[in-house]
Coordinates of C-alpha atoms in Angstrom, one line a residue:
M1 CA -13.3 6.4 21.4
Q2 CA -15.4 4.6 18.9
E3 CA -14.2 1.0 19.6
K4 CA -16.5 -2.2 18.8
S5 CA -15.1 -5.5 17.3
M6 CA -16.0 -8.9 16.8
V7 CA -14.1 -12.1 16.5
L8 CA -14.5 -13.7 13.1
S9 CA -14.6 -17.5 12.1
D10 CA -11.0 -17.7 11.6
G11 CA -9.8 -16.0 14.9
R12 CA -9.2 -12.6 13.3
K13 CA -10.7 -9.5 15.1
L14 CA -12.7 -7.1 12.8
G15 CA -13.5 -3.4 14.0
Y16 CA -16.6 -1.5 13.3
W17 CA -18.8 1.4 14.7
K18 CA -22.3 2.5 14.3
Y19 CA -23.7 5.7 13.8
G20 CA -27.2 7.2 12.9
D21 CA -30.5 5.6 13.8
P22 CA -30.1 1.9 14.9
T23 CA -33.6 1.2 14.1
G24 CA -33.1 2.4 10.4
I25 CA -32.3 1.3 7.3
P26 CA -29.0 -0.5 7.5
I27 CA -25.9 0.7 5.3
M28 CA -22.3 -0.3 5.6
L29 CA -19.4 2.1 5.0
F30 CA -16.3 1.1 3.5
H31 CA -13.3 3.6 4.0
G32 CA -10.4 4.5 1.5
T33 CA -6.9 3.7 1.4
P34 CA -5.6 4.3 4.2
G35 CA -8.5 4.8 6.2
S36 CA -10.6 3.4 9.4
R37 CA -14.0 3.3 10.6
I38 CA -13.9 6.9 12.2
W39 CA -16.1 8.7 9.9
F40 CA -17.3 11.2 12.2
L41 CA -16.1 12.6 15.4
E42 CA -19.6 12.2 17.1
D43 CA -22.6 11.0 15.0
D44 CA -24.1 11.9 11.6
E45 CA -27.3 13.7 12.3
L46 CA -28.3 13.6 8.9
A47 CA -28.5 9.8 8.8
K48 CA -30.3 9.9 12.1
A49 CA -32.7 12.4 10.8
M50 CA -33.4 10.1 7.5
G51 CA -33.8 7.1 9.6
I52 CA -30.6 5.3 8.5
Y53 CA -28.4 3.0 10.4
L54 CA -24.6 3.5 9.4
I55 CA -22.1 0.7 10.1
S56 CA -18.5 1.7 9.4
T57 CA -15.7 -0.9 9.3
D58 CA -11.9 -1.3 9.5
R59 CA -10.5 -3.7 6.7
P60 CA -7.7 -5.9 7.8
G61 CA -4.5 -4.3 9.1
Y62 CA -6.5 -1.0 9.8
G63 CA -7.8 0.3 13.1
L64 CA -9.0 -2.7 15.3
S65 CA -9.0 -5.3 12.3
T66 CA -6.3 -8.0 12.4
F67 CA -4.0 -7.9 9.3
Q68 CA -4.6 -10.9 6.9
K69 CA -1.9 -12.4 4.8
N70 CA -2.6 -12.9 1.2
R71 CA -6.1 -11.5 1.3
T72 CA -7.9 -10.7 -1.8
I73 CA -10.6 -7.9 -2.6
L74 CA -13.3 -10.9 -2.8
D75 CA -12.2 -12.0 0.5
W76 CA -13.7 -8.9 2.2
A77 CA -17.2 -10.2 1.4
V78 CA -16.7 -13.1 3.6
D79 CA -15.8 -10.8 6.7
V80 CA -18.8 -8.3 5.8
E81 CA -21.3 -11.3 5.7
E82 CA -20.0 -12.5 8.9
L83 CA -20.1 -8.9 10.5
A84 CA -23.7 -8.5 9.1
T85 CA -24.8 -11.7 10.9
H86 CA -23.2 -10.8 14.0
I87 CA -25.0 -7.6 14.3
G88 CA -28.3 -9.1 13.2
L89 CA -28.7 -7.6 9.6
G90 CA -30.4 -9.5 6.9
H91 CA -30.4 -7.1 3.9
F92 CA -28.2 -3.8 3.7
S93 CA -26.9 -1.4 1.3
V94 CA -23.0 -0.7 1.0
L95 CA -20.9 2.6 0.2
G96 CA -17.5 2.5 -0.8
V97 CA -15.2 5.5 -1.1
S98 CA -12.0 5.9 -2.9
G99 CA -10.0 2.5 -2.3
G100 CA -13.3 1.2 -0.5
G101 CA -15.0 1.2 -3.9
P102 CA -13.5 -2.1 -5.1
F103 CA -14.6 -3.9 -1.8
A104 CA -18.3 -2.6 -2.1
A105 CA -18.4 -3.8 -5.6
A106 CA -16.9 -7.2 -4.3
C107 CA -19.8 -7.3 -1.6
A108 CA -22.4 -6.6 -4.4
Y109 CA -20.9 -9.3 -6.5
A110 CA -20.4 -12.1 -4.0
L111 CA -23.6 -11.3 -1.7
P112 CA -26.6 -10.5 -4.0
E113 CA -29.0 -12.0 -1.8
R114 CA -28.1 -9.6 1.1
I115 CA -26.7 -6.4 -0.7
Q116 CA -29.4 -4.0 -1.8
N117 CA -28.0 -1.0 -3.2
T118 CA -24.3 -0.2 -3.8
A119 CA -22.5 3.2 -4.1
L120 CA -19.2 3.7 -5.5
V121 CA -17.9 7.3 -4.6
S122 CA -14.8 8.6 -6.0
S123 CA -13.9 4.8 -6.5
A124 CA -10.7 3.2 -7.5
T125 CA -11.0 1.4 -10.8
P126 CA -9.5 -1.7 -12.0
F127 CA -5.9 -1.1 -13.4
K128 CA -4.8 -2.4 -17.1
K129 CA -2.0 -4.6 -16.7
G130 CA -1.5 -3.6 -13.1
R131 CA -0.5 0.0 -13.9
A132 CA -2.1 3.0 -12.4
P133 CA -3.8 5.3 -15.2
K134 CA -1.6 8.2 -16.6
E135 CA -4.3 10.6 -15.8
M136 CA -3.7 10.0 -12.2
A137 CA -1.8 12.5 -10.3
K138 CA 1.8 11.6 -10.1
E139 CA 1.9 11.3 -6.4
N140 CA -0.7 8.5 -6.5
R141 CA 1.1 6.7 -9.5
I142 CA 4.4 6.9 -7.4
A143 CA 2.6 5.1 -4.4
F144 CA 1.3 2.4 -6.3
F145 CA 4.7 1.9 -8.1
L146 CA 6.7 1.9 -4.9
S147 CA 4.3 -0.5 -3.0
K148 CA 4.8 -3.0 -5.9
Y149 CA 8.6 -2.8 -6.4
F150 CA 10.0 -1.0 -3.6
P151 CA 7.8 -1.8 -0.3
W152 CA 10.6 -0.7 1.8
L153 CA 10.5 2.9 0.5
I154 CA 6.8 3.2 0.8
K155 CA 7.1 1.8 4.2
K156 CA 9.3 4.5 5.3
A157 CA 7.2 7.2 4.1
N158 CA 4.1 5.7 6.0
L159 CA 6.1 5.2 9.0
A160 CA 7.1 8.9 9.0
Q161 CA 3.2 9.6 8.4
K162 CA 2.2 7.6 11.3
K163 CA 4.8 9.3 13.6
M164 CA 3.8 12.8 12.7
L165 CA -0.1 11.7 13.3
E166 CA 0.8 10.1 16.5
S167 CA 3.5 12.5 18.0
H168 CA 3.0 15.9 16.3
P169 CA -0.8 16.1 15.4
N170 CA -0.6 19.9 15.3
K171 CA 2.3 19.6 12.7
Y172 CA -0.2 17.4 10.6
R173 CA -3.0 19.9 11.0
N174 CA -1.1 22.7 9.9
A175 CA 0.7 20.9 6.8
M176 CA -2.9 20.0 5.6
L177 CA -4.3 23.7 6.2
A178 CA -1.4 25.5 4.9
G179 CA -0.3 23.1 2.2
N180 CA -0.8 23.9 -1.4
H181 CA -1.7 20.3 -2.6
R182 CA -1.1 21.3 -6.3
H183 CA -1.8 17.8 -7.3
L184 CA -5.4 18.3 -6.2
S185 CA -8.5 19.9 -7.8
D186 CA -9.7 23.3 -6.6
W187 CA -12.6 21.2 -5.0
D188 CA -10.3 19.3 -2.9
R189 CA -8.1 22.1 -1.9
A190 CA -10.9 24.1 -0.7
F191 CA -12.0 21.0 1.4
L192 CA -8.5 20.9 3.0
K193 CA -8.7 24.5 4.1
E194 CA -11.7 23.7 6.2
E195 CA -10.4 23.0 9.8
A196 CA -13.3 20.7 10.8
H197 CA -12.7 18.5 7.7
V198 CA -9.0 18.4 8.7
E199 CA -9.8 17.7 12.4
T200 CA -11.9 14.4 11.4
G201 CA -9.2 13.4 8.8
L202 CA -6.7 13.3 11.5
F203 CA -8.4 11.0 13.8
H204 CA -9.6 8.9 10.7
A205 CA -5.9 8.7 9.4
K206 CA -4.3 8.2 12.8
E207 CA -6.7 5.2 13.5
A208 CA -5.6 3.8 10.1
Y209 CA -2.3 3.4 11.2
R210 CA -3.0 2.1 14.7
Q211 CA -1.4 -1.2 14.4
G212 CA 1.4 -0.1 11.9
V213 CA 1.9 0.3 8.2
E214 CA 1.7 -3.2 6.7
G215 CA -2.0 -3.0 6.1
V216 CA -1.6 0.3 4.0
I217 CA 1.0 -1.0 2.0
Y218 CA -0.5 -4.4 1.2
E219 CA -3.7 -2.8 0.2
T220 CA -2.0 -0.3 -1.9
N221 CA -0.4 -3.1 -4.0
L222 CA -3.8 -5.1 -3.7
L223 CA -5.8 -2.7 -5.5
S224 CA -3.3 -2.6 -8.5
K225 CA -4.3 -6.5 -9.1
D226 CA -7.3 -8.0 -10.6
W227 CA -10.4 -7.6 -8.8
G228 CA -11.3 -11.3 -9.2
F229 CA -14.9 -10.3 -10.8
E230 CA -16.1 -8.2 -13.6
V231 CA -18.3 -5.1 -12.6
S232 CA -20.7 -6.0 -15.2
E233 CA -21.4 -9.2 -13.4
I234 CA -22.9 -7.5 -10.6
K235 CA -26.9 -8.2 -10.6
G236 CA -28.1 -5.5 -8.1
P237 CA -28.4 -1.6 -8.4
L238 CA -25.0 0.0 -8.6
R239 CA -24.4 3.8 -8.7
F240 CA -21.1 5.9 -9.2
W241 CA -20.8 9.4 -7.9
H242 CA -17.7 10.8 -9.4
G243 CA -15.9 14.3 -9.6
E244 CA -15.1 15.2 -13.3
K245 CA -11.9 17.0 -11.7
D246 CA -10.7 14.1 -9.5
T247 CA -7.0 13.8 -9.9
L248 CA -6.6 10.8 -7.6
S249 CA -9.0 8.7 -9.4
P250 CA -9.5 9.7 -13.0
V251 CA -13.0 9.8 -14.2
N252 CA -12.2 8.8 -17.7
E253 CA -11.6 5.3 -16.0
V254 CA -15.2 5.2 -14.7
R255 CA -16.4 6.1 -18.0
K256 CA -14.5 3.1 -19.4
L257 CA -16.0 1.0 -16.8
A258 CA -19.6 2.2 -17.4
K259 CA -19.3 1.4 -21.0
R260 CA -18.6 -2.4 -20.3
A261 CA -21.5 -2.3 -17.9
P262 CA -24.4 -0.3 -19.3
L263 CA -26.8 -0.9 -16.3
I264 CA -24.5 1.1 -14.1
E265 CA -25.9 4.6 -12.9
M266 CA -23.6 7.6 -13.0
T267 CA -23.6 10.8 -11.3
L268 CA -20.8 13.0 -12.6
I269 CA -20.2 16.3 -10.7
P270 CA -18.6 18.8 -13.2
N271 CA -16.4 20.5 -10.8
G272 CA -16.1 17.9 -8.1
G273 CA -12.9 16.6 -6.8
H274 CA -12.0 13.5 -4.8
F275 CA -13.7 14.4 -1.5
L276 CA -17.4 14.1 -2.3
T277 CA -19.0 12.4 0.9
E278 CA -18.3 15.6 2.9
N279 CA -20.6 17.8 0.7
E280 CA -23.9 17.7 2.5
D281 CA -26.2 17.6 -0.4
L282 CA -24.1 14.9 -2.3
W283 CA -24.1 12.8 1.1
A284 CA -27.8 13.2 1.3
E285 CA -28.4 12.1 -2.2
M286 CA -26.1 8.9 -1.5
L287 CA -27.9 8.0 1.7
L288 CA -31.3 8.6 -0.2
Y289 CA -30.2 6.3 -2.9
L290 CA -28.9 3.5 -0.6
K291 CA -31.9 3.7 1.6
N292 CA -34.5 3.2 -1.1
W293 CA -34.9 -0.5 -1.5
N294 CA -37.8 -2.8 -0.9
V295 CA -37.5 -5.3 1.5
N296 CA -39.9 -6.1 4.4
T297 CA -37.2 -7.1 7.0
T298 CA -33.6 -6.0 7.6
V299 CA -33.0 -8.0 10.7
L300 CA -32.1 -11.8 10.8
S301 CA -34.5 -13.6 13.3

């Protein structure tokens, strides 16, 4: 089992895992919502071949990390800085996928002296007046609405998901592989027909619910709130990768964000959906971008 953790200065536990080349360029990975530190069932051979050291994390309430009451998006940067110091990193890049995007952006904003390049992949975007964008799939909009106004209902749904993952994993696999997933793009439906992807997703999701469902519910609501900073205030290199057919995080919201922050780089994938990091060519492109920064040392003495 991929289990490492540290004790933070406030006594909470933070879970993480390492992939790739431990002597390579360090990149921290931030999972979606829900999610966990389990990104690969074994190792990432591409990262290893490229000389990249990947550190994946559990945010509070997921996997091994202690739930944190009243946390904000910016609070994550405090935990990340402690983790970086704990494992001996001076400078590093960050990648956030889906619901992890705002947390990667928060680190880039709050830790400009340590964060090098930042990648936001299929990222969530700031909600206007706390409301999910109309272009978002109805299923996602309902989840955000329930987490805010009827948390007991979303808790019931998440508990059912947790039970299936833990007690009936084959039922989960079959549901993923056989489902029509009408709310998703063709790209994403094709992704969910691949057994290897579903198998990794099962372990990733099961670990997300390891402690319970409070972390998922809290973070879903948190993502609808103000981030506490503007993306345009980020000083370091920042690049989006986003599928133009993404139904879970609509591309138009990313375009609007880019207009307010003209220094942002954008890579739009014409037929791309939400699941982009699993595409080997795109993953290689992301890792290359995150690897290429000019600092002589990455390890704290």
